[in-house]
Short mmCIF file of C-alpha atoms in Angstrom, two decimals:
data_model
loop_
_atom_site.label_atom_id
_atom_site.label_comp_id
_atom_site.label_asym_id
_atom_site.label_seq_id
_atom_site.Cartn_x
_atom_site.Cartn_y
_atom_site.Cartn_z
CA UNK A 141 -88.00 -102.13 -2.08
CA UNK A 142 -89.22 -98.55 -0.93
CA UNK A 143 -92.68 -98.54 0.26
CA UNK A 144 -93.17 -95.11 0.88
CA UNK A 145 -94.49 -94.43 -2.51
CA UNK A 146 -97.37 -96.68 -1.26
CA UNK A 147 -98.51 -94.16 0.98
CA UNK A 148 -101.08 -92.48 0.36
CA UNK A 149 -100.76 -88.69 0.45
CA UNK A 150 -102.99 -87.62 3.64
CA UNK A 151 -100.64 -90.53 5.42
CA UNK A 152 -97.63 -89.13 4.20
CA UNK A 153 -98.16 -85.67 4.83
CA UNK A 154 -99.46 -86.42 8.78
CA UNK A 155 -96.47 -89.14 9.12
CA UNK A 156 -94.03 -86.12 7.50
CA UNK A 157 -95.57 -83.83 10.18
CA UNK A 158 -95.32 -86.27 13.35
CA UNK A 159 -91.81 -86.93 12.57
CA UNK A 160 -90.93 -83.27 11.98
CA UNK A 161 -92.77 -82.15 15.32
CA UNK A 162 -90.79 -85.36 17.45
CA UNK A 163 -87.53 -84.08 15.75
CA UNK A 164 -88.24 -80.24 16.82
CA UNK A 165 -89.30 -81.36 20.69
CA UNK A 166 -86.46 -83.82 21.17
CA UNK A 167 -84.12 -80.70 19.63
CA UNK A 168 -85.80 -78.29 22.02
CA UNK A 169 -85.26 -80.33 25.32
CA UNK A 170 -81.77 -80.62 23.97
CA UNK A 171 -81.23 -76.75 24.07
CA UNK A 172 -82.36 -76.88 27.54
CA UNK A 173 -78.41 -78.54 27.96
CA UNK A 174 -77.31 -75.19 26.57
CA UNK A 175 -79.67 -72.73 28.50
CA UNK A 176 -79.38 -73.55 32.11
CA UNK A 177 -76.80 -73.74 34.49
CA UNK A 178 -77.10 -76.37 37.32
CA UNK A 179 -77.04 -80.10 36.47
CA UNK A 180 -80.82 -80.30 37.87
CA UNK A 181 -81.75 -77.77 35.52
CA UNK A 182 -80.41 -79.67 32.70
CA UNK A 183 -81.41 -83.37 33.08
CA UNK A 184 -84.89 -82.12 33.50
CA UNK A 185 -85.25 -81.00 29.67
CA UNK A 186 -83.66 -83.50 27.52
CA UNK A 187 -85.96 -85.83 29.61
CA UNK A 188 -88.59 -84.15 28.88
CA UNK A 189 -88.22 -83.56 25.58
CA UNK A 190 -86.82 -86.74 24.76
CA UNK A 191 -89.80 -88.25 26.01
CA UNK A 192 -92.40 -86.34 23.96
CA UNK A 193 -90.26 -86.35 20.72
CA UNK A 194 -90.32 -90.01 20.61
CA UNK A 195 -93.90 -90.16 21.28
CA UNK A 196 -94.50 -88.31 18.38
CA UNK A 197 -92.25 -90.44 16.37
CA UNK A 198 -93.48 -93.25 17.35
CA UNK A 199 -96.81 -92.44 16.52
CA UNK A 200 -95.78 -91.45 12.80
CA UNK A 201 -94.13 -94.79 12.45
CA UNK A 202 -97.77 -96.68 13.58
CA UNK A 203 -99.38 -94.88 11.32
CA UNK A 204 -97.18 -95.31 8.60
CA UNK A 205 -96.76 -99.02 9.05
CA UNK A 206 -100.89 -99.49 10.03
CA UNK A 207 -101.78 -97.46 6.44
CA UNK A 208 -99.01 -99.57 4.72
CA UNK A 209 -100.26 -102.95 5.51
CA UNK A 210 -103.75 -102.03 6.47
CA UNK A 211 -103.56 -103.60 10.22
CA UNK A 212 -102.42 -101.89 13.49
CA UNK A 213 -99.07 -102.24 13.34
CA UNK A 214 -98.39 -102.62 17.95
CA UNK A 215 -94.57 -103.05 17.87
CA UNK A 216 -93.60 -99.39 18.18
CA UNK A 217 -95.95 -99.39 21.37
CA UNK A 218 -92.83 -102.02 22.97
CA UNK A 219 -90.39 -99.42 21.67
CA UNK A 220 -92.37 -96.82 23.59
CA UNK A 221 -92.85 -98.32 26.43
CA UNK A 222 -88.93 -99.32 26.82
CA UNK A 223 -88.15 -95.71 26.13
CA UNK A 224 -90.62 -94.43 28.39
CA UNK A 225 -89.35 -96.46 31.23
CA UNK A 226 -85.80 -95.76 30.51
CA UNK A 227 -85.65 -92.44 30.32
CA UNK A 228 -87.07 -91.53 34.05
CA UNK A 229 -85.43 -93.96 35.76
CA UNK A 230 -81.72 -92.54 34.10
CA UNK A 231 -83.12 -89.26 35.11
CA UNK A 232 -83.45 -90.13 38.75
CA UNK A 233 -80.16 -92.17 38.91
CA UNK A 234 -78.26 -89.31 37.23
CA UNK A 235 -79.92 -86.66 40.16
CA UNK A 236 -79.33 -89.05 42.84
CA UNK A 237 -76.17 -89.96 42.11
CA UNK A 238 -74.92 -86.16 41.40
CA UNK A 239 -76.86 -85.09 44.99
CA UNK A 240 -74.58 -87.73 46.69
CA UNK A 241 -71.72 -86.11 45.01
CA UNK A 242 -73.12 -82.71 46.51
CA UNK A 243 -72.82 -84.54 49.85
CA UNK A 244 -70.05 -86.30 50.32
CA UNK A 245 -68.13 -82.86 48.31
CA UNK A 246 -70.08 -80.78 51.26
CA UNK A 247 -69.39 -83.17 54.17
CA UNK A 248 -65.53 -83.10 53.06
CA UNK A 249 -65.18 -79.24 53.07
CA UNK A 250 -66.42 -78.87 56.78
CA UNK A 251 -64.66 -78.96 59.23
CA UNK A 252 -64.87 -82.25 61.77
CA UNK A 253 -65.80 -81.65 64.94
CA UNK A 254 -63.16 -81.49 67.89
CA UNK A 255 -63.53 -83.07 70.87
CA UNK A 256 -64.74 -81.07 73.87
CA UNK A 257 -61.69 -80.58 75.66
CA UNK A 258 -63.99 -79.15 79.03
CA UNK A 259 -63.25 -82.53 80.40
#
C-alpha cells in the first residue's frame, strides 16, 4: 500500500531534503524558546520558524504527491494557507495579551494618587 517505492529517485532525494530542511528550521525557531529571556523574545522564533519549516514541508509533500500521480497535487496549498494564517494571528494574541498583563501588573504596583489635600 506504500507508494514511496514509486518515486522516482531525483523526487525522493529532493522530497527527503525538503522535509529534512522544514524539520531543522521548525527545530531551530524552537531553540529560540531556550535562548532568550523575555516572552517577546521567544514567541518571535518558534513563529518564525514554524512558519518556514512548514513551508518547506509542505512543498516536499506537493512534490511528492504531484510526481506520484503525475498532476499538481493543490491541497497542501489549504494546509498552508491555514497554517500561515494561524500562526501570526496566535503570535499577536499571545503579545497582546501578555503586554496587558505588563499593564494591569504595572498599574497595580503604583501607588494611586491622593487627593490634594491644599483645599
Amino acid at each position: 500500500m506504500i507508494q514511496a517505492p514509486d518515486l522516482p529517485g531525483w523526487a525522493a532525494f529532493l522530497v527527503g531534503l525538503l522535509v529534512l530542511s522544514g524539520a531543522v528550521m521548525t527545530l531551530i525557531g524552537s531553540l529560540g524558546l531556550l535562548r532568550l529571556q523575555s516572552f517577546y523574545e521567544r514567541v518571535h522564533p518558534p513563529t518564525l520558524g514554524s512558519t518556514l519549516g512548514m513551508g518547506l514541508i509542505v512543498a516536499s509533500s506537493i512534490t511528492c504527491f504531484s510526481v506520484l500521480r503525475s498532476r499538481i497535487s493543490v491541497h497542501e496549498i489549504l494546509i498552508a494557507l491555514f497554517l500561515t494564517s494561524t500562526t501570526p494571528v496566535a503570535f499577536m494574541l499571545l503579545a497582546r495579551a501578555a503586554l496587558h498583563r505588563e499593564r494591569e501588573e504595572q498599574r497595580a504596583r503604583t501607588p494611586q494618587d491622593e487627593p490634594d489635600k491644599r483645599a
